[in-house]
Tab-separated table of C-alpha atoms and ligand atoms in Angstrom:
chain	number	residue	atom	x	y	z
I	1	MET	CA	91.878	102.994	111.214
I	2	MET	CA	91.471	106.587	110.512
I	3	MET	CA	90.771	107.567	114.249
I	4	LYS	CA	93.862	105.747	115.052
I	5	ILE	CA	95.671	107.996	112.863
I	6	LEU	CA	93.909	110.789	114.024
I	7	ILE	CA	94.753	109.831	117.293
I	8	GLN	CA	98.524	109.164	116.547
I	9	SER	CA	99.082	112.368	114.918
I	10	VAL	CA	97.396	114.319	117.342
I	11	ILE	CA	100.034	112.707	119.910
I	12	PHE	CA	102.797	113.256	117.991
I	13	SER	CA	102.083	117.125	117.419
I	14	LEU	CA	101.972	116.931	121.524
I	15	ILE	CA	105.341	114.980	121.690
I	16	ALA	CA	107.226	118.326	123.471
I	17	VAL	CA	104.242	118.751	125.540
I	18	LEU	CA	103.169	115.292	127.344
I	19	LEU	CA	101.173	116.187	130.390
I	20	SER	CA	99.603	114.086	132.669
I	21	THR	CA	98.584	114.301	136.177
I	22	ALA	CA	99.421	111.950	139.106
I	23	GLY	CA	97.387	113.163	142.040
I	24	ASP	CA	97.986	116.909	142.073
I	25	VAL	CA	101.544	116.582	140.242
I	26	LYS	CA	101.572	116.981	136.642
I	27	VAL	CA	104.031	114.476	135.099
I	28	ILE	CA	105.908	114.941	131.665
I	29	TYR	CA	108.106	112.532	129.704
I	30	ALA	CA	110.527	114.331	127.506
I	31	LYS	CA	114.108	113.349	125.475
I	32	VAL	CA	117.293	115.323	125.722
I	33	GLY	CA	116.383	118.235	122.792
I	34	ASP	CA	112.535	118.385	123.001
I	35	LYS	CA	111.180	121.530	123.520
I	36	VAL	CA	108.685	121.217	126.862
I	37	THR	CA	105.915	123.335	127.752
I	38	LEU	CA	104.656	123.668	131.189
I	39	THR	CA	101.158	124.843	131.034
I	40	LYS	CA	100.035	127.511	133.783
I	41	PRO	CA	96.757	126.506	135.764
I	42	SER	CA	94.167	128.264	134.906
I	43	HIS	CA	92.388	130.559	137.476
I	44	LYS	CA	88.796	132.071	136.748
I	45	LYS	CA	88.855	134.662	139.620
I	46	LEU	CA	92.349	136.020	138.856
I	47	ASP	CA	92.753	138.508	136.508
I	48	ASN	CA	96.453	138.786	136.163
I	49	PRO	CA	97.992	137.297	138.982
I	50	TYR	CA	101.901	137.117	139.296
I	51	VAL	CA	103.255	134.051	137.969
I	52	TYR	CA	106.085	132.381	139.948
I	53	TRP	CA	108.230	129.566	138.312
I	54	ASP	CA	110.527	127.611	140.772
I	55	PHE	CA	112.891	124.686	140.186
I	56	ASP	CA	113.610	122.064	142.888
I	57	SER	CA	111.220	124.184	145.095
I	58	ASN	CA	113.907	126.858	145.706
I	59	LEU	CA	115.239	128.034	142.763
I	60	ARG	CA	113.020	130.741	140.754
I	61	ILE	CA	113.680	130.473	137.402
I	62	ALA	CA	111.217	132.727	135.724
I	63	SER	CA	108.326	135.093	136.483
I	64	LEU	CA	105.931	137.381	135.316
I	65	ASN	CA	104.139	140.141	136.956
I	66	SER	CA	100.492	141.559	136.532
I	67	MET	CA	101.713	144.523	133.850
I	68	GLY	CA	103.070	141.694	131.869
I	69	GLY	CA	106.619	141.817	132.765
I	70	THR	CA	108.789	138.723	132.466
I	71	MET	CA	111.904	137.873	134.244
I	72	TYR	CA	114.265	134.590	133.614
I	73	ILE	CA	117.116	133.275	135.310
I	74	GLN	CA	120.507	134.300	133.604
I	75	ALA	CA	122.293	131.041	135.279
I	76	GLU	CA	123.362	127.949	133.154
I	77	PRO	CA	121.325	125.321	132.508
I	78	TRP	CA	118.726	127.840	132.289
I	79	LYS	CA	120.325	130.564	130.223
I	80	ASN	CA	118.443	131.321	126.769
I	81	LYS	CA	116.212	128.280	127.131
I	82	LEU	CA	112.934	129.720	129.077
I	83	ALA	CA	110.104	131.655	127.221
I	84	LEU	CA	106.980	132.465	128.996
I	85	SER	CA	103.822	132.873	126.794
I	86	GLY	CA	100.618	134.071	128.924
I	87	GLY	CA	102.444	132.400	131.878
I	88	SER	CA	103.088	129.244	130.445
I	89	LEU	CA	106.914	128.087	130.497
I	90	THR	CA	108.573	126.745	127.803
I	91	ILE	CA	111.881	125.013	127.782
I	92	ASN	CA	113.701	125.042	124.372
I	93	ASN	CA	116.121	122.005	123.681
I	94	ILE	CA	116.076	120.468	127.039
I	95	GLN	CA	119.167	118.985	128.563
I	96	ALA	CA	120.032	116.537	131.289
I	97	GLY	CA	120.363	119.451	133.936
I	98	ASN	CA	116.559	120.656	133.252
I	99	PHE	CA	115.074	117.835	134.348
I	100	GLY	CA	113.009	117.538	137.883
I	101	THR	CA	110.537	119.044	139.838
I	102	PHE	CA	108.732	122.607	138.790
I	103	PHE	CA	106.542	124.466	140.645
I	104	CYS	CA	104.204	127.280	139.314
I	105	THR	CA	102.982	129.674	142.013
I	106	LEU	CA	100.311	132.095	141.222
I	107	THR	CA	99.817	135.184	143.998
I	108	SER	CA	97.262	138.057	144.036
I	109	GLY	CA	98.612	140.358	146.049
I	110	LEU	CA	100.501	138.860	148.764
I	111	GLN	CA	98.520	135.840	149.025
I	112	THR	CA	99.530	132.528	147.261
I	113	VAL	CA	96.390	131.551	145.377
I	114	SER	CA	97.629	128.045	144.004
I	115	LYS	CA	100.791	126.068	143.868
I	116	THR	CA	101.278	123.295	141.284
I	117	GLU	CA	103.727	120.955	141.125
I	118	TYR	CA	105.271	119.655	137.616
I	119	LYS	CA	107.861	116.629	136.811
I	120	ILE	CA	109.449	116.414	133.926
I	121	ILE	CA	111.021	113.080	133.683
I	122	GLN	CA	113.615	112.129	131.161
I	123	ILE	CA	112.848	109.223	128.536
I	124	ASN	CA	115.627	107.804	126.497
I	125	VAL	CA	114.853	106.462	123.286
I	126	SER	CA	117.735	104.844	121.218
I	127	ALA	CA	118.903	102.621	118.827
I	128	ASN	CA	121.828	100.492	118.866
I	129	PRO	CA	123.456	100.890	116.214
I	130	ALA	CA	121.860	104.320	115.271
I	131	ALA	CA	123.585	104.127	111.839
I	132	PRO	CA	121.764	102.373	108.829
I	133	LEU	CA	122.410	98.592	109.120
I	134	LEU	CA	122.424	95.405	107.085
I	135	PRO	CA	119.612	92.532	107.043
I	136	GLY	CA	121.150	89.978	109.470
I	137	GLU	CA	122.893	92.277	112.040
I	138	HIS	CA	121.830	93.067	115.313
I	139	LEU	CA	119.411	95.663	116.351
I	140	SER	CA	118.915	97.021	119.897
I	141	LEU	CA	116.176	99.154	120.808
I	142	SER	CA	116.152	100.969	124.215
I	143	CYS	CA	112.963	102.819	125.879
I	144	LYS	CA	114.476	104.019	129.396
I	145	VAL	CA	112.631	106.263	132.066
I	146	GLN	CA	115.706	107.696	133.659
I	147	THR	CA	114.297	108.819	137.079
I	148	PRO	CA	111.402	106.809	137.873
I	149	PRO	CA	108.315	108.544	139.388
I	150	SER	CA	106.872	106.714	142.219
I	151	ALA	CA	104.334	105.224	139.956
I	152	LYS	CA	106.475	103.600	137.235
I	153	PRO	CA	104.857	104.208	133.278
I	154	SER	CA	104.802	100.634	131.791
I	155	ILE	CA	106.536	100.824	128.447
I	156	HIS	CA	106.234	98.589	125.280
I	157	TRP	CA	107.272	99.088	121.352
I	158	LEU	CA	105.435	98.782	118.340
I	159	ASN	CA	107.266	97.985	115.045
I	160	PRO	CA	107.108	100.144	111.712
I	161	LEU	CA	103.780	98.267	110.791
I	162	GLY	CA	102.139	99.353	114.188
I	163	ASP	CA	101.961	95.659	115.797
I	164	ARG	CA	102.959	95.642	119.273
I	165	VAL	CA	106.371	93.817	120.003
I	166	LYS	CA	105.985	90.692	122.096
I	167	ASP	CA	107.920	91.001	124.807
I	168	ASN	CA	106.805	93.835	126.612
I	169	LYS	CA	110.322	95.297	127.549
I	170	GLU	CA	112.146	98.410	127.831
I	171	THR	CA	115.207	96.872	125.877
I	172	PHE	CA	115.448	94.364	123.518
I	173	THR	CA	117.502	92.922	120.581
I	174	ILE	CA	116.572	91.304	117.315
I	175	THR	CA	118.041	90.462	114.163
I	176	ALA	CA	117.371	93.212	111.491
I	177	THR	CA	115.522	92.542	108.561
I	178	ASN	CA	113.791	94.418	105.629
I	179	GLN	CA	110.637	94.634	107.994
I	180	HIS	CA	112.556	95.998	110.544
I	181	ASN	CA	112.844	99.260	108.205
I	182	GLY	CA	110.878	102.169	109.303
I	183	GLN	CA	109.638	104.173	112.498
I	184	TRP	CA	109.416	102.211	115.607
I	185	MET	CA	107.675	103.647	118.486
I	186	CYS	CA	108.210	103.459	122.179
I	187	VAL	CA	104.545	103.742	123.757
I	188	VAL	CA	104.802	105.068	127.619
I	189	THR	CA	101.633	104.646	129.278
I	190	HIS	CA	100.963	106.829	132.592
I	191	ASP	CA	97.511	106.968	134.000
I	192	LYS	CA	96.088	104.799	131.563
I	193	THR	CA	97.014	107.688	128.968
I	194	GLU	CA	99.695	106.240	126.077
I	195	TYR	CA	102.572	108.705	124.789
I	196	LYS	CA	104.430	107.513	121.860
I	197	TYR	CA	108.036	108.283	121.048
I	198	PRO	CA	109.135	107.387	117.484
I	199	ILE	CA	112.336	106.644	116.397
I	200	SER	CA	113.840	105.613	112.984
I	201	VAL	CA	115.582	102.622	112.098
I	202	THR	CA	117.153	102.158	108.596
I	203	VAL	CA	117.752	98.676	107.479
I	204	VAL	CA	119.469	98.830	104.086
I	205	GLY	CA	117.227	97.177	101.083
I	206	LEU	CA	115.679	97.518	98.265
I	207	ALA	CA	112.444	98.965	97.383
I	208	PRO	CA	109.339	96.052	96.625
I	209	ALA	CA	109.295	95.809	92.826
I	210	PRO	CA	106.575	93.402	90.864
I	211	SER	CA	108.218	90.185	90.019
I	212	HIS	CA	106.888	89.850	86.397
I	213	LEU	CA	107.163	93.235	84.275
I	214	TYR	CA	105.131	93.186	81.171
I	215	THR	CA	106.309	94.944	77.733
I	216	SER	CA	105.688	94.907	74.094
I	217	ALA	CA	107.395	96.031	71.009
I	218	ASN	CA	104.548	98.898	71.202
I	219	SER	CA	105.457	100.103	74.657
I	220	ARG	CA	108.230	101.145	77.192
I	221	LEU	CA	110.349	98.735	79.206
I	222	THR	CA	111.200	99.702	82.611
I	223	ILE	CA	113.006	97.075	84.707
I	224	PRO	CA	112.770	98.803	88.166
I	225	CYS	CA	115.701	98.559	91.100
I	226	SER	CA	115.994	101.125	93.891
I	227	ILE	CA	116.648	102.123	97.502
I	228	PRO	CA	113.229	102.739	99.374
I	229	SER	CA	112.784	106.636	99.209
I	230	SER	CA	113.086	106.885	102.835
I	231	MET	CA	116.996	106.008	102.443
I	232	SER	CA	119.531	107.931	100.802
I	233	TRP	CA	122.533	106.230	98.552
I	234	LYS	CA	125.020	107.723	101.286
I	235	GLU	CA	123.306	105.716	103.996
I	236	VAL	CA	123.194	102.282	101.805
I	237	ASN	CA	126.802	103.232	100.804
I	238	SER	CA	128.117	103.736	104.554
I	239	THR	CA	127.060	99.756	105.042
I	240	GLY	CA	129.837	99.005	102.494
I	241	VAL	CA	128.828	98.420	99.096
I	242	GLN	CA	131.323	96.595	96.845
I	243	GLU	CA	129.652	96.004	93.917
I	244	VAL	CA	126.459	96.799	91.945
I	245	GLN	CA	125.334	94.726	89.073
I	246	TRP	CA	122.768	93.762	86.478
I	247	HIS	CA	122.396	90.344	85.398
I	248	PHE	CA	120.405	89.100	82.508
I	249	LEU	CA	119.401	85.543	81.920
I	250	PRO	CA	117.541	84.657	78.626
I	251	LYS	CA	114.070	83.074	78.501
I	252	SER	CA	114.997	80.644	76.035
I	253	SER	CA	118.028	79.077	77.812
I	254	GLN	CA	116.271	76.139	79.764
I	255	SER	CA	119.093	75.692	82.103
I	256	HIS	CA	119.002	78.031	84.480
I	257	THR	CA	122.855	77.884	84.871
I	258	SER	CA	125.086	81.002	85.563
I	259	ASP	CA	126.935	80.230	82.174
I	260	ASN	CA	123.826	81.734	80.241
I	261	ARG	CA	123.861	84.482	82.288
I	262	GLN	CA	125.301	87.957	80.994
I	263	ARG	CA	126.590	90.774	82.888
I	264	LEU	CA	124.491	93.746	81.749
I	265	PHE	CA	125.933	96.661	83.470
I	266	HIS	CA	128.034	97.557	86.569
I	267	LEU	CA	128.371	100.458	88.808
I	268	SER	CA	131.547	102.274	88.990
I	269	LEU	CA	131.876	103.304	92.796
I	270	GLY	CA	133.980	106.441	92.844
I	271	ASP	CA	133.167	109.655	93.818
I	272	LYS	CA	130.778	109.930	91.037
I	273	LEU	CA	128.664	106.867	90.598
I	274	THR	CA	129.022	106.211	87.129
I	275	TRP	CA	127.544	102.938	85.078
I	276	LYS	CA	129.889	100.813	82.861
I	277	THR	CA	128.268	98.884	80.004
I	278	ASP	CA	128.943	95.139	79.570
I	279	ASP	CA	126.319	93.613	77.509
I	280	GLY	CA	123.831	96.434	77.386
I	281	ARG	CA	121.373	95.345	75.259
I	282	GLY	CA	120.358	98.526	74.447
I	283	LEU	CA	119.157	99.182	77.706
I	284	GLN	CA	119.413	102.249	79.140
I	285	HIS	CA	120.067	103.911	83.122
I	286	THR	CA	119.736	107.276	84.313
I	287	ASP	CA	123.441	108.398	85.590
I	288	SER	CA	121.551	111.388	87.599
I	289	ASP	CA	119.449	108.998	89.159
I	290	VAL	CA	121.883	106.698	90.668
I	291	MET	CA	122.816	109.049	93.473
I	292	LYS	CA	119.193	109.259	94.496
I	293	GLY	CA	119.755	104.993	94.666
I	294	ASN	CA	117.413	104.679	91.102
I	295	LEU	CA	119.282	101.906	89.469
I	296	SER	CA	116.623	101.067	86.899
I	297	LEU	CA	117.195	100.334	83.432
I	298	TYR	CA	114.736	101.013	80.433
I	299	ARG	CA	114.273	101.328	77.128
I	300	ASN	CA	111.380	103.187	75.043
I	301	LYS	CA	110.414	100.194	73.022
I	302	GLY	CA	110.557	96.374	74.141
I	303	ARG	CA	111.850	93.674	71.745
I	304	LYS	CA	110.853	90.072	71.495
I	305	GLU	CA	114.410	89.454	72.585
I	306	ASP	CA	113.846	90.775	76.162
I	307	ARG	CA	112.251	88.217	77.761
I	308	GLY	CA	114.180	86.889	80.311
I	309	ASN	CA	114.966	87.413	83.974
I	310	TYR	CA	116.786	90.737	85.199
I	311	THR	CA	118.666	90.518	88.193
I	312	CYS	CA	120.040	93.608	89.990
I	313	SER	CA	122.487	93.008	93.081
I	314	ILE	CA	124.179	95.149	95.364
I	315	THR	CA	126.868	93.079	97.105
I	316	PHE	CA	128.513	94.338	100.204
I	317	LYS	CA	132.031	94.099	101.874
I	318	ASN	CA	130.719	91.294	104.213
I	319	GLY	CA	129.566	89.014	101.740
I	320	MET	CA	125.878	89.743	102.045
I	321	ILE	CA	124.001	90.415	98.821
I	322	LEU	CA	120.869	92.394	98.281
I	323	GLN	CA	119.003	91.567	95.211
I	324	ARG	CA	115.877	91.586	93.207
I	325	THR	CA	115.002	89.341	90.323
I	326	MET	CA	112.279	90.277	87.667
I	327	SER	CA	110.812	88.219	85.013
I	328	VAL	CA	110.091	90.292	81.630
I	329	GLU	CA	107.650	88.907	79.513
I	330	VAL	CA	106.537	90.395	76.089
I	331	LEU	CA	103.142	90.432	74.667
I	332	GLN	CA	102.858	89.659	71.349
I	333	ILE	CA	99.659	89.249	68.765
I	334	PHE	CA	100.255	86.254	66.864
I	335	PRO	CA	97.833	86.146	63.220
I	336	SER	CA	97.061	82.972	61.529
I	337	PRO	CA	97.248	82.492	58.529
I	338	GLY	CA	98.645	86.220	58.196
I	339	THR	CA	97.904	90.151	58.284
I	340	GLN	CA	96.758	90.085	54.648
I	341	LEU	CA	93.639	88.586	54.289
I	342	ILE	CA	90.682	88.435	51.949
I	343	SER	CA	86.952	89.205	53.020
I	344	GLY	CA	85.294	86.527	54.220
I	345	GLN	CA	88.779	84.513	55.561
I	346	GLN	CA	89.047	82.785	58.247
I	347	LEU	CA	91.256	84.248	60.891
I	348	ASN	CA	93.073	83.338	64.285
I	349	LEU	CA	94.408	86.032	66.391
I	350	THR	CA	96.415	85.075	69.650
I	351	CYS	CA	97.654	87.403	72.421
I	352	SER	CA	100.003	86.225	74.389
I	353	THR	CA	103.555	86.386	76.171
I	354	GLY	CA	104.215	82.758	75.528
I	355	ASN	CA	103.480	81.865	79.342
I	356	PRO	CA	100.359	81.525	80.848
I	357	LEU	CA	98.775	84.957	82.616
I	358	PRO	CA	98.845	85.244	86.527
I	359	SER	CA	94.977	84.683	87.455
I	360	ASP	CA	94.989	88.566	88.508
I	361	VAL	CA	96.355	89.735	85.299
I	362	GLN	CA	92.970	90.263	82.624
I	363	LEU	CA	93.338	90.908	78.568
I	364	LYS	CA	91.467	92.949	76.337
I	365	TRP	CA	91.141	93.218	72.812
I	366	PHE	CA	90.322	96.234	71.001
I	367	PRO	CA	89.239	95.637	67.071
I	368	PRO	CA	89.329	98.535	64.811
I	369	GLN	CA	86.380	100.940	65.325
I	370	GLU	CA	84.876	100.175	62.003
I	371	SER	CA	85.092	96.433	62.829
I	372	SER	CA	81.660	94.536	63.508
I	373	ILE	CA	83.193	91.447	65.088
I	374	PRO	CA	81.846	90.771	68.648
I	375	MET	CA	84.540	90.565	71.714
I	376	PRO	CA	84.199	87.419	73.924
I	377	ASP	CA	83.542	88.334	77.380
I	378	PRO	CA	85.744	87.912	79.563
I	379	HIS	CA	88.282	88.549	77.018
I	380	ARG	CA	90.244	85.552	75.728
I	381	ALA	CA	93.790	85.024	74.681
I	382	HIS	CA	92.605	83.162	71.412
I	383	LEU	CA	90.332	84.947	68.755
I	384	ASN	CA	89.644	81.694	66.558
I	385	ASN	CA	87.786	81.470	63.229
I	386	LEU	CA	86.910	84.996	63.115
I	387	GLU	CA	85.364	85.566	59.855
I	388	VAL	CA	86.855	88.888	58.572
I	389	GLY	CA	85.535	91.490	56.384
I	390	VAL	CA	86.860	94.668	54.939
I	391	SER	CA	85.931	96.664	57.763
I	392	ASP	CA	87.908	94.502	60.210
I	393	SER	CA	90.830	96.072	58.626
I	394	GLY	CA	93.305	98.368	60.477
I	395	MET	CA	94.861	98.447	64.001
I	396	TRP	CA	93.708	95.516	66.106
I	397	ARG	CA	95.104	96.097	70.016
I	398	CYS	CA	95.369	93.674	72.966
I	399	GLU	CA	95.762	94.765	76.161
I	400	LEU	CA	96.781	93.629	79.432
I	401	TRP	CA	95.427	94.701	82.722
I	402	GLN	CA	95.945	94.075	86.607
I	403	ASN	CA	93.830	95.640	88.970
I	404	SER	CA	92.714	98.468	86.852
I	405	LYS	CA	96.103	99.467	85.540
I	406	CYS	CA	97.153	98.628	81.936
I	407	LEU	CA	100.843	96.658	81.986
I	408	THR	CA	101.326	96.586	78.386
I	409	SER	CA	99.525	96.867	75.118
I	410	ALA	CA	100.438	94.763	71.412
I	411	MET	CA	99.456	95.853	67.851
I	412	ILE	CA	98.976	94.254	64.683
I	413	THR	CA	97.720	95.993	61.518
I	414	LEU	CA	95.645	93.892	59.548
I	415	LYS	CA	94.838	94.301	55.633
I	416	ILE	CA	91.870	92.621	54.249
I	417	GLU	CA	90.863	92.777	50.812
I	418	PRO	CA	87.498	92.945	49.322
I	419	LYS	CA	86.566	89.404	48.145
I	420	LEU	CA	85.160	91.224	45.081
I	421	SER	CA	88.869	91.897	43.717
I	422	VAL	CA	89.059	88.211	42.741
I	423	TRP	CA	85.797	88.519	40.377
I	424	MET	CA	87.475	91.912	39.583
I	425	LEU	CA	90.710	89.633	38.683
I	426	VAL	CA	88.507	87.357	36.563
I	427	ILE	CA	86.863	90.485	34.855
I	428	ILE	CA	90.334	92.052	34.116
I	429	GLY	CA	91.552	88.868	32.682
I	430	SER	CA	88.884	88.520	30.588
I	431	ALA	CA	88.716	91.930	29.216
I	432	ALA	CA	92.573	91.282	28.578
I	433	VAL	CA	91.578	88.356	26.752
I	434	ILE	CA	88.821	90.294	24.544
I	435	ILE	CA	91.229	92.689	23.978
I	436	LEU	CA	94.021	90.250	22.968
I	437	LEU	CA	91.656	88.789	20.672
I	438	LEU	CA	90.073	92.026	19.163
I	439	LEU	CA	93.601	92.821	17.969
I	440	VAL	CA	94.273	89.457	16.543
I	441	LEU	CA	91.223	89.910	14.683
I	442	THR	CA	92.154	93.769	13.494
I	443	PHE	CA	95.428	92.600	12.478
I	444	ILE	CA	93.896	89.630	10.484
I	445	LEU	CA	91.703	92.332	8.944
I	446	TYR	CA	94.476	95.074	8.467
I	447	ARG	CA	96.814	92.119	6.550
I	448	ARG	CA	93.826	90.979	4.587
I	449	ARG	CA	92.988	94.663	3.361
I	450	GLN	CA	96.709	95.258	2.591
I	451	ARG	CA	96.950	92.259	0.480
I	452	LYS	CA	93.930	93.379	-1.511
I	453	THR	CA	95.722	96.668	-1.890
I	454	ARG	CA	98.783	95.491	-3.278
I	455	TYR	CA	97.331	93.599	-6.483
I	456	PRO	CA	94.454	95.737	-7.165
I	457	ARG	CA	95.318	95.946	-11.254
I	458	HIS	CA	95.531	92.280	-11.289
I	459	ARG	CA	92.433	91.835	-9.472
I	460	LEU	CA	90.505	94.324	-12.033
I	461	CYS	CA	92.306	92.538	-14.599
I	462	GLN	CA	90.998	89.639	-13.282
I	463	CYS	CA	87.491	90.812	-12.722
I	464	LYS	CA	87.054	94.097	-14.737
I	465	ASN	CA	88.442	93.035	-17.964
I	466	PRO	CA	88.848	89.352	-18.172
I	467	LYS	CA	90.601	88.348	-21.447
I	468	PRO	CA	88.018	86.854	-23.615
I	469	LYS	CA	88.142	83.774	-24.276
I	470	GLY	CA	89.461	82.720	-27.893
I	471	PHE	CA	90.094	86.410	-28.878
I	472	TYR	CA	93.167	87.206	-30.192
I	473	ARG	CA	94.771	90.798	-30.797
I	474	THR	CA	95.214	91.149	-34.325
I	475	THR	CA	97.370	94.432	-34.633
D	501	NAG	C1	114.172	105.314	88.201
D	501	NAG	O1	114.036	105.495	87.047
D	501	NAG	C2	113.698	105.276	85.977
D	501	NAG	C3	114.002	105.422	84.463
D	501	NAG	O2	114.161	106.692	84.123
D	501	NAG	C4	111.938	105.963	86.256
D	501	NAG	O3	111.105	105.389	85.430
D	501	NAG	C5	111.697	105.794	87.545
D	501	NAG	O4	110.408	106.113	87.653
D	501	NAG	C6	112.421	105.742	88.447
D	501	NAG	N1	112.050	105.202	89.818
D	501	NAG	C7	112.058	105.881	91.174
D	501	NAG	C8	111.766	105.430	91.983
D	501	NAG	O5	112.560	107.319	90.814
D	502	NAG	C1	92.013	78.375	64.218
D	502	NAG	O1	92.123	77.435	64.937
D	502	NAG	C2	91.124	76.620	65.024
D	502	NAG	C3	90.931	76.084	66.201
D	502	NAG	O2	92.014	75.926	67.103
D	502	NAG	C4	91.935	75.511	63.940
D	502	NAG	O3	90.814	74.324	63.727
D	502	NAG	C5	91.942	76.383	62.563
D	502	NAG	O4	92.550	75.471	61.784
D	502	NAG	C6	92.697	77.800	62.914
D	502	NAG	N1	93.078	78.489	61.681
D	502	NAG	C7	93.777	78.812	61.137
D	502	NAG	C8	93.713	79.659	59.869
D	502	NAG	O5	94.691	78.895	61.771
């Protein structure tokens, strides 16, 4: 594969200089507009030969003397097209009248040392229509050698994927699809050597996007929709854009009827492209990117209600619709019985989008750093009957991974109280009761004391000076 690319790139760089020998004649294939260099044959014995370049055997078009002086023909169609470098002749921007037979003659003194023949053969590579086209339209590709040499080269085509087109024909017509967008290659085989002529075809389409997108309340939601980077909006618009819209169909609606379909945005196709908001659902778009063909929507944080299908569509005047539907899934962590727990309690955690995950999507749990709960491997959506402790308090994270790429992550904060706090409640309760009892006791004692101080004489009288029984005052 690497070798193939390497060889291709080498050949590419030589497009203008495609030399091969047919017997003694060097054959070069070129397109109108190419820059072609005819290399002077090397001759070891000659130090500074005279070099003469002739067209069609009798028209001298350029020469180089032994002192390095050059001469160029000043007549059309050669004027200002030729350049000599070390005796080799370069023809810039070759046109119809410049194709044909060339001779390079080397002389030393009056003696002709060598005479080499070159043939520049015109090759026409074209696509019809040359303008961008819509899928479904007919596309003709043609690769023709204008003046076939005695040994006609064989010609075949490679599609943008690099596969050989079945019918080995110079010209063929196909119904365009998105796979036909890209660089086609006409391959000319001459004397067992392949020469490649690229031609670009633009079949308007939308860039590939994943069918499922994942977001969460903690991560960004981007719903991509754009034309391929190889195209410009101008090219797409040239094919007759009538309408560009975004629609949303919530996941909750079971019946996929268009009744539930909401239009989110539509593009106003004036001189300046601007989005008009219908039911935008808080989603945003980048207006500056629209001219580049980026129709993507985004929001910095996902929401539970974002679940559903989003459709981006471009309707053309001929009735064709290019569209891409993406299903958005929202990742959530569901705790049972809740996020506030007491040490020792059983906890179930579920990380889910509400739908089964595709087989190539993996889930990973990240408990708080201090947590000592071992995570199962491979990670499962349900973590059941976890016996939580205080150290499991904090942020629990669950991530979705696909081919070493994190799709999204959801988070939840657990608060786990020590079990002791129940006993503490008991202790506090008991303490309160004791204090209450003490208060009551103090109160009773106080009351009793008060009563004693209110009738001190009576008590004295009663106790210290009791009236002697049978004793009467006589005064
Ligand atoms: C399109 O715009 C979105 C939102 O700004 C951005 O995230 C995304 O990378 C852009 N895509 C392309 C292909 O430029
Ligand atoms: C946790 O899941 C298990 C198994 O599904 C179940 O028996 C148990 O009742 C669940 N516990 C809680 C607190 O939801």
